[in-house]
Coordinates of N, CA, C and O and ligand atoms in Angstrom, one line a residue:
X918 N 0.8 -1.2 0.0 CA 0.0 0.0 0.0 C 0.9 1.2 0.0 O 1.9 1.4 0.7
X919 N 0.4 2.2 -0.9 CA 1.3 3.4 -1.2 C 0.6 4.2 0.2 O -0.6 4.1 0.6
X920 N 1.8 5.2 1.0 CA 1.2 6.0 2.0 C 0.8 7.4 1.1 O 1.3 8.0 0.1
X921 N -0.3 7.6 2.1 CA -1.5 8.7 1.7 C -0.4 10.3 1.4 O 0.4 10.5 2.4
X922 N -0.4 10.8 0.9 CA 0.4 12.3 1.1 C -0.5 13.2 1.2 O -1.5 13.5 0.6
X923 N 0.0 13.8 2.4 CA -0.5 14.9 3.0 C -0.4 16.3 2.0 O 0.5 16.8 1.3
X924 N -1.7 16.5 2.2 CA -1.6 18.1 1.4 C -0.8 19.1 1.6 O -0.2 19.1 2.7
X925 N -0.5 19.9 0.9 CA -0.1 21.4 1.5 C 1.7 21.0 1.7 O 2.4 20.0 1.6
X926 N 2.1 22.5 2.2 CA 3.8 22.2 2.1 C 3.8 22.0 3.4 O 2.9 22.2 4.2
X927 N 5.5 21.3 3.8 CA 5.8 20.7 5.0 C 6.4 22.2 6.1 O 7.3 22.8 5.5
X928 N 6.1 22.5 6.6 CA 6.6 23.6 7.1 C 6.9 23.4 8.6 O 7.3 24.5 9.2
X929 N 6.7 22.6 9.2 CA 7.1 22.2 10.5 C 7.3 20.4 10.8 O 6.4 19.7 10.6
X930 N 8.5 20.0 11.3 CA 8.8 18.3 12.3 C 9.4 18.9 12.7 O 10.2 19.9 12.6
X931 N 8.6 17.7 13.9 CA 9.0 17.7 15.2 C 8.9 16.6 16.0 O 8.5 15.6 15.5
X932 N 9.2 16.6 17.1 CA 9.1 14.8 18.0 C 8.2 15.7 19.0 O 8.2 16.9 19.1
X933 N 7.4 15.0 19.6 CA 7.2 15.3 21.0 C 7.3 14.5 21.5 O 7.1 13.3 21.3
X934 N 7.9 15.5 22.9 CA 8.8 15.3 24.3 C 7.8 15.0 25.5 O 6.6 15.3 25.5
X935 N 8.6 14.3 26.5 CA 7.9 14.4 27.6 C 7.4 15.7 28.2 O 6.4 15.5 28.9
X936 N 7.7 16.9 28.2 CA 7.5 17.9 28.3 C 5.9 18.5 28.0 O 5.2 19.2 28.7
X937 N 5.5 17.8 26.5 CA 4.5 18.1 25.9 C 4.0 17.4 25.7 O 3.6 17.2 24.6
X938 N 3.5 16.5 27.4 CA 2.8 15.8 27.2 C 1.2 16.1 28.4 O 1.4 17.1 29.1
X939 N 0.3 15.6 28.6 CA -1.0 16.0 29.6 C -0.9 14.7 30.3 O -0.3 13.7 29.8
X940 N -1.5 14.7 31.9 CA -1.3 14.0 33.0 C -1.8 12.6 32.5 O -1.4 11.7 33.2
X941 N -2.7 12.3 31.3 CA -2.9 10.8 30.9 C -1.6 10.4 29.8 O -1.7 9.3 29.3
X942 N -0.5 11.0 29.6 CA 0.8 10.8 28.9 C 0.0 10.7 27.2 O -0.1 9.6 26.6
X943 N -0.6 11.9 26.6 CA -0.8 12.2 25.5 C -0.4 13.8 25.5 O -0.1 14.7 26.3
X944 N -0.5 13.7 24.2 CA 0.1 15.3 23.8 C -0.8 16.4 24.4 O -2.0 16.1 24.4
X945 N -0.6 16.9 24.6 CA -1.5 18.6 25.5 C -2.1 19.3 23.8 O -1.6 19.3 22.7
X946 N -3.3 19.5 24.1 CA -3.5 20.0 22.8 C -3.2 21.0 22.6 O -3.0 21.3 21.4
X947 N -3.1 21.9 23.5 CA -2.3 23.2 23.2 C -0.8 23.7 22.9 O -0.3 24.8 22.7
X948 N -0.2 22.2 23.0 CA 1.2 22.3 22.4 C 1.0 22.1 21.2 O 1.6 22.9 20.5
X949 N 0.3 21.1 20.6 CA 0.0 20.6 19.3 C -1.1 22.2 18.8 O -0.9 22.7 17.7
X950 N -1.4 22.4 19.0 CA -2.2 24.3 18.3 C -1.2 25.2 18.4 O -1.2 26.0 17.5
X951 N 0.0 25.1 19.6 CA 1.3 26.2 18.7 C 2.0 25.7 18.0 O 2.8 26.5 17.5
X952 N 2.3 24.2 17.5 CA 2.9 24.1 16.5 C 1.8 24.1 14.9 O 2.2 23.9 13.7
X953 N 1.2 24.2 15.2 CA 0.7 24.4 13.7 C 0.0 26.0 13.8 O -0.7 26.4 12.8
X954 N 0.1 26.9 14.8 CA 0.1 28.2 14.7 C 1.4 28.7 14.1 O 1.3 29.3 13.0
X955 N 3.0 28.4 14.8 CA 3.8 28.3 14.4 C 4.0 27.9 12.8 O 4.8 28.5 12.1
X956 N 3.2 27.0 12.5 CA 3.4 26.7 11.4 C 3.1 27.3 9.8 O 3.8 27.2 8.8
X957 N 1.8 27.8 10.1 CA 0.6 28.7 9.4 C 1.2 30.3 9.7 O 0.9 31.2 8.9
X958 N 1.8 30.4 10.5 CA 2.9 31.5 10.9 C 3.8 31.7 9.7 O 4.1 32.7 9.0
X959 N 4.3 30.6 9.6 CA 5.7 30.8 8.6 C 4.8 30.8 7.1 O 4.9 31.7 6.3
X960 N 4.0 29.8 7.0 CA 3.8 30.0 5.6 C 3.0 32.0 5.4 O 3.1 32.9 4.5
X961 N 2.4 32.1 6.4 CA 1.7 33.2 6.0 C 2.9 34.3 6.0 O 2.7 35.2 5.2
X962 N 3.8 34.3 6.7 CA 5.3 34.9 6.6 C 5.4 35.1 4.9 O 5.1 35.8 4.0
X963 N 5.9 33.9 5.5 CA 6.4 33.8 3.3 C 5.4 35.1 2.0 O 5.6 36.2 1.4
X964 N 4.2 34.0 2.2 CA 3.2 34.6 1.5 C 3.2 36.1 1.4 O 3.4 36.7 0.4
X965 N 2.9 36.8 2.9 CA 3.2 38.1 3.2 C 4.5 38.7 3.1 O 4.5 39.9 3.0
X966 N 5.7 38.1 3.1 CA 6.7 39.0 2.7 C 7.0 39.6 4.1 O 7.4 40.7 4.0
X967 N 7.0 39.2 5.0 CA 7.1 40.0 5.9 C 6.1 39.7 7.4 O 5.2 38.9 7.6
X968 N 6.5 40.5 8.1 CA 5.5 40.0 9.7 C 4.2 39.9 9.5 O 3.6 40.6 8.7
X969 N 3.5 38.7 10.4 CA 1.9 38.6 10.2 C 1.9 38.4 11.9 O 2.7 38.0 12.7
X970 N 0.7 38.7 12.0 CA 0.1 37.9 13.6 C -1.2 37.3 13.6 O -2.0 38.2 13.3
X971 N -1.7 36.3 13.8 CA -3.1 35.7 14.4 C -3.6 36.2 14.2 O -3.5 37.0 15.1
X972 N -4.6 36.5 13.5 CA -6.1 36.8 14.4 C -7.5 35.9 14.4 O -8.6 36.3 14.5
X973 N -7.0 34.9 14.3 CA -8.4 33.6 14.0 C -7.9 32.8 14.2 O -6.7 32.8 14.0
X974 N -8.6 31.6 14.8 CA -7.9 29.9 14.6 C -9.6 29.3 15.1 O -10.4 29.3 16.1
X975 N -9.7 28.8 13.4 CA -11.4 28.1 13.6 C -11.5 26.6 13.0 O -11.1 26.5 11.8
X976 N -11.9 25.8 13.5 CA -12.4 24.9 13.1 C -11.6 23.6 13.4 O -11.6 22.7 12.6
X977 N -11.0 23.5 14.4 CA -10.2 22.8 14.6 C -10.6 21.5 15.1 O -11.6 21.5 15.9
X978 N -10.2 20.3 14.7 CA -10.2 19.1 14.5 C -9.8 18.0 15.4 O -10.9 17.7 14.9
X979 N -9.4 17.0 16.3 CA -8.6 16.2 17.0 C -8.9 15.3 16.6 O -9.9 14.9 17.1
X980 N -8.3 14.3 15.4 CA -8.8 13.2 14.9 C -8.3 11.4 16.0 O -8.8 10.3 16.3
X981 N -7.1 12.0 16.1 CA -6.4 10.7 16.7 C -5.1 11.3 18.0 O -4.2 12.0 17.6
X982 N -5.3 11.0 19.3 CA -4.1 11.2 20.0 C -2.7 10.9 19.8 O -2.3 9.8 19.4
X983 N -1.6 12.1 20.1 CA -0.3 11.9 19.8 C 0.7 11.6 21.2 O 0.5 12.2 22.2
X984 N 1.6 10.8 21.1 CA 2.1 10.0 22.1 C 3.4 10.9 22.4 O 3.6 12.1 21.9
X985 N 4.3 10.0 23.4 CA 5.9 10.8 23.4 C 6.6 10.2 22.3 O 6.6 8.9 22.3
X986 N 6.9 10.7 21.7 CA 8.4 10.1 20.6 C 7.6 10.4 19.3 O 8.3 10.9 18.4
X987 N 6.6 10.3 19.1 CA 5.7 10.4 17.6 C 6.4 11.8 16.8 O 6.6 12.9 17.3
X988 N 6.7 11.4 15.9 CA 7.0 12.6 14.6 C 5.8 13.4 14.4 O 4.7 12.8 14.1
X989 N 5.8 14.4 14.5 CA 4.6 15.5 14.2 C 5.0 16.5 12.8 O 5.7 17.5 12.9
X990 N 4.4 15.8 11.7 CA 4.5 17.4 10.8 C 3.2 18.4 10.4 O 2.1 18.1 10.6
X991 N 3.5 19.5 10.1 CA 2.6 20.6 10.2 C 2.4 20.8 8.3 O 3.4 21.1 7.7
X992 N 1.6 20.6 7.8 CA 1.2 21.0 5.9 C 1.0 22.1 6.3 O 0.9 22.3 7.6
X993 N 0.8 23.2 5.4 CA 0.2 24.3 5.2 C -0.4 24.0 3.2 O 0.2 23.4 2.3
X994 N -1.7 24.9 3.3 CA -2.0 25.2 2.3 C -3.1 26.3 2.0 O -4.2 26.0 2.3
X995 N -3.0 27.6 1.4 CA -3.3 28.6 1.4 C -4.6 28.3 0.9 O -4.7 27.8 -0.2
X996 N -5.9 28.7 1.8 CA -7.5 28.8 1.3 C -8.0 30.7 0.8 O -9.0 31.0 0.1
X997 N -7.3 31.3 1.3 CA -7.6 32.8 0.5 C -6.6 33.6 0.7 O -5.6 33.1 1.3
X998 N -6.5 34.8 0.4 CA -5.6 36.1 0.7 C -6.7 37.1 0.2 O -7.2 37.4 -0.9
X999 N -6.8 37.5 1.2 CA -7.5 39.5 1.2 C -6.6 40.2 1.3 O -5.4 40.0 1.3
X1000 N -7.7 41.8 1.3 CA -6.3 42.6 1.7 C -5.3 42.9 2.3 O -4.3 43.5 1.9
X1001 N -5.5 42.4 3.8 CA -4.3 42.2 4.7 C -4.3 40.8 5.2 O -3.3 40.4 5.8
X1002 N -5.6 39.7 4.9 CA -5.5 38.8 5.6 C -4.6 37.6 4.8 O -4.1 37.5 3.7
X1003 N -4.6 37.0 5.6 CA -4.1 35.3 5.0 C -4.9 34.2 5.3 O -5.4 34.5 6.4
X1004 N -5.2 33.3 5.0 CA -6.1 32.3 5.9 C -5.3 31.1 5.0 O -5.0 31.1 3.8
X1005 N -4.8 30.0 6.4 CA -4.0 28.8 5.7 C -5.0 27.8 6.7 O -5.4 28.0 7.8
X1006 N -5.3 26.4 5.4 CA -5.4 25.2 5.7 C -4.3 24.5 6.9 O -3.3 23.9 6.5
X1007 N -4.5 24.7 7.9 CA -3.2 23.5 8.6 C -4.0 22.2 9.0 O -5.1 22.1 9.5
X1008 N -2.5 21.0 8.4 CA -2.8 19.6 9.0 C -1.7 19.1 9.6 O -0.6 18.9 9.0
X1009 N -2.0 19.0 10.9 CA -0.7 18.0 11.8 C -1.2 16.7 11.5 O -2.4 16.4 11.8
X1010 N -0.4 16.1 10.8 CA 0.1 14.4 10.7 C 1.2 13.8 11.5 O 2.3 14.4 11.8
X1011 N 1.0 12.5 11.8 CA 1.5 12.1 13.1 C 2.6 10.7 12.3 O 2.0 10.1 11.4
X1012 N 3.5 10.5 12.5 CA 3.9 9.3 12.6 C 4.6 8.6 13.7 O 5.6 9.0 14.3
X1013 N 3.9 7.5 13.9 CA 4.4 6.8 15.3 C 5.8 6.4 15.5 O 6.3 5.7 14.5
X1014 N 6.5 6.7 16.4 CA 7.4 6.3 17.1 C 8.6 4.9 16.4 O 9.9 4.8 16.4
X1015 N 7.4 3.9 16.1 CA 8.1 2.6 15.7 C 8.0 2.6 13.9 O 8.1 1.6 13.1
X1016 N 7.9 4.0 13.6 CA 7.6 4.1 12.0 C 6.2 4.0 11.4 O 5.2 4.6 11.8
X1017 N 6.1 3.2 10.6 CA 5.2 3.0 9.5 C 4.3 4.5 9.1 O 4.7 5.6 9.6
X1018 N 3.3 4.4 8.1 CA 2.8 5.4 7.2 C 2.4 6.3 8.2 O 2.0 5.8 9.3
X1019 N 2.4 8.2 8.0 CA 1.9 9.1 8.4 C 0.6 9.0 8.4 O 0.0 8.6 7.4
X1020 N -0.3 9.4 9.5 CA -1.7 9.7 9.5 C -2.0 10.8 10.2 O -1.2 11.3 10.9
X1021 N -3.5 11.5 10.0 CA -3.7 12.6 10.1 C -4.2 12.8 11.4 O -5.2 12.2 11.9
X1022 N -3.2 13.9 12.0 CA -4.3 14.1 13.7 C -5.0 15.2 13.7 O -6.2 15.3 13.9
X1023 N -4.5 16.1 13.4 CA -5.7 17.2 13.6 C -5.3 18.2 12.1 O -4.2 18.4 11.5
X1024 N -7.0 18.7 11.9 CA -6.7 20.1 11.2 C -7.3 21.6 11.4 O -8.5 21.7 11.9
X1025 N -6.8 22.4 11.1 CA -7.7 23.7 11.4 C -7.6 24.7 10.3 O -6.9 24.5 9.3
X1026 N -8.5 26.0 10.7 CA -8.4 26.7 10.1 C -7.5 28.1 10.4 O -8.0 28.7 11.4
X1027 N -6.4 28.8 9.8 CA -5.7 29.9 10.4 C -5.7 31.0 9.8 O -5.2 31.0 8.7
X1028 N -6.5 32.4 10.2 CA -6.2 33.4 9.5 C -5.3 34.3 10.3 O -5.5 34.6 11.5
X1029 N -3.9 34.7 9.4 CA -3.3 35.6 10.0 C -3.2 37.6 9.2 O -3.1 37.7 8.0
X1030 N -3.1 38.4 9.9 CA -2.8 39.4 9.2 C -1.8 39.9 8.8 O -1.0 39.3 9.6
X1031 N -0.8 40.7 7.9 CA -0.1 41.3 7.7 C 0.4 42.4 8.2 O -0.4 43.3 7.8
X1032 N 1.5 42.8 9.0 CA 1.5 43.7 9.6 C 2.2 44.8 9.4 O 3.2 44.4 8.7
X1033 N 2.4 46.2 9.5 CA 3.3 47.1 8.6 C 4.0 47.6 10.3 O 3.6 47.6 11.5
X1034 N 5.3 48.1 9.7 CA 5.9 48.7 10.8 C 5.4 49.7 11.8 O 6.2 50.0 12.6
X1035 N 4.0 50.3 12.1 CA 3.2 50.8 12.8 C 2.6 49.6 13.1 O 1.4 50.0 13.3
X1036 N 2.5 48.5 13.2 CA 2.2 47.4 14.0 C 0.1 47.3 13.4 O -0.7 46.6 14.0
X1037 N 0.0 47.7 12.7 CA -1.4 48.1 12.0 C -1.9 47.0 10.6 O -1.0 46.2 10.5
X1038 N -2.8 46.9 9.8 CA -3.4 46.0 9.2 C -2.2 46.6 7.7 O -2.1 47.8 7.5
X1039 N -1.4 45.4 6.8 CA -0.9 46.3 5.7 C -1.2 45.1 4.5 O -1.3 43.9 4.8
X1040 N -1.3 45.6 3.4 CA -1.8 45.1 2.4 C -1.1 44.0 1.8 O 0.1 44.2 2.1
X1041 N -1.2 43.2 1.3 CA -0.7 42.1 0.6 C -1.0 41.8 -0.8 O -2.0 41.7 -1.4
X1042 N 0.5 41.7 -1.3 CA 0.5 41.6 -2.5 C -0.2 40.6 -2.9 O -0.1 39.6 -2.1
X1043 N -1.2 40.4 -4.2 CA -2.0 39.6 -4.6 C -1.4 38.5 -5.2 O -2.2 37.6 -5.6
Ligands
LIG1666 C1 -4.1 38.3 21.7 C2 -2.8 37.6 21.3 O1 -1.7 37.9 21.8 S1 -3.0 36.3 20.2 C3 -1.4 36.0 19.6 C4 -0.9 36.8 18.4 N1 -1.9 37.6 17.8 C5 -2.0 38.9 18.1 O2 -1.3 39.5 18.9 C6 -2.9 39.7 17.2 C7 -3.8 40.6 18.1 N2 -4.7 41.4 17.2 C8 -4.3 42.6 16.7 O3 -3.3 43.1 16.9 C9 -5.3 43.1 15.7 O4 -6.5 42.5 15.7 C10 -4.7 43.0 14.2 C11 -3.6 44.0 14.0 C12 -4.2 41.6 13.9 C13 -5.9 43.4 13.2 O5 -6.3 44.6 13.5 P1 -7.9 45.0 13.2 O6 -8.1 46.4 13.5 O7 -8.7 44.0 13.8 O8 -7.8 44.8 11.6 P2 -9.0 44.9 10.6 O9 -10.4 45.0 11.2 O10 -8.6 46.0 9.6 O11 -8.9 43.4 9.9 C14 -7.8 43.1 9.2 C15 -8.1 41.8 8.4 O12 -8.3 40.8 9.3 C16 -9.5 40.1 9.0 N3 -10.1 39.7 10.3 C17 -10.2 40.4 11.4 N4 -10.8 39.6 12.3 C18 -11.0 38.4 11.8 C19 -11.5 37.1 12.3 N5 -12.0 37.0 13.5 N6 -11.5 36.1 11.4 C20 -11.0 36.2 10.1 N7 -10.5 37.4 9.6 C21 -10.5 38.4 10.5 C22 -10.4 41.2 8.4 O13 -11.4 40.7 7.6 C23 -9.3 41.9 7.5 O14 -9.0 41.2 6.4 P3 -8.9 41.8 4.9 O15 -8.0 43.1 5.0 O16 -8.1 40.8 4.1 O17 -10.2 42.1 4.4

């Protein structure tokens, strides 16, 4: 069986640690939401040319729990651009620990703004 490929570009791996894990020894979901904020971060970076910040995170998904050791990557894939906004597809895909094929743990939805050196809403090239 051929493994499934994840959409969108790879823009974040990572392992998680004991660190980032919750008192039943699964991943904290809120470590796993800054790495794919972080993630949707960079690509909206790129896209924008320059600094973006947050301002949405909707629709978010938890398909399957992530362990200690599991490989975590972050896709990104761009669903619009406005005038200052960005909005990226993110999917964390998990691969377990002992290998075999990537599967999908969670996805959401991220809009970030672009920001101009007065720290204010700035336009983005189309
Ligand atoms: C609170 C935190 O620390 S969260 C961590 C990091 N994030 C931040 O710090 C961001 C905090 N927020 C801000 O600084 C401000 O809200 C800013 C600078 C991002 C935006 O300023 P605003 O005055 O709200 O901007 P404005 O109303 O002009 O909207 C800018 C764009 O964002 C879009 N937008 C605003 N709110 C939302 C929302 N809830 N969902 C989707 N898009 C939104 C607007 O539609 C607009 O898009 P467009 O120009 O492409 O049409």
């Amino acid at each position: 069986m051929t493994e499934q490929e994840p959409p969108g570009l790879l823009t974040i791996r990572t392992i998680a640690m004991p660190s980032d894990l919750n008192y039943e020894g699964d991943v904290f979901g809120g470590w796993l939401l800054s790495q794919m904020d972080l993630a949707g971060g960079i690509a909206a970076r790129w896209r924008a040319k320059g600094r973006v910040a947050t301002v949405a995170i909707e629709a978010m998904q938890f398909h399957t729990p992530i362990r200690m050791g599991d490989e975590v990557s972050c896709y990104c894939t761009e669903v619009k651009v406005g005038r200052t906004s960005l909005t990226f597809r993110v999917e964390a895909w998990v691969r377990r620990r002992d290998g075999g094929a990537q599967e999908k743990a969670t996805h959401g939805t991220f809009t970030f703004v672009a920001i101009g050196p007065d720290g204010r809403p700035r336009p983005v090239c189309p």
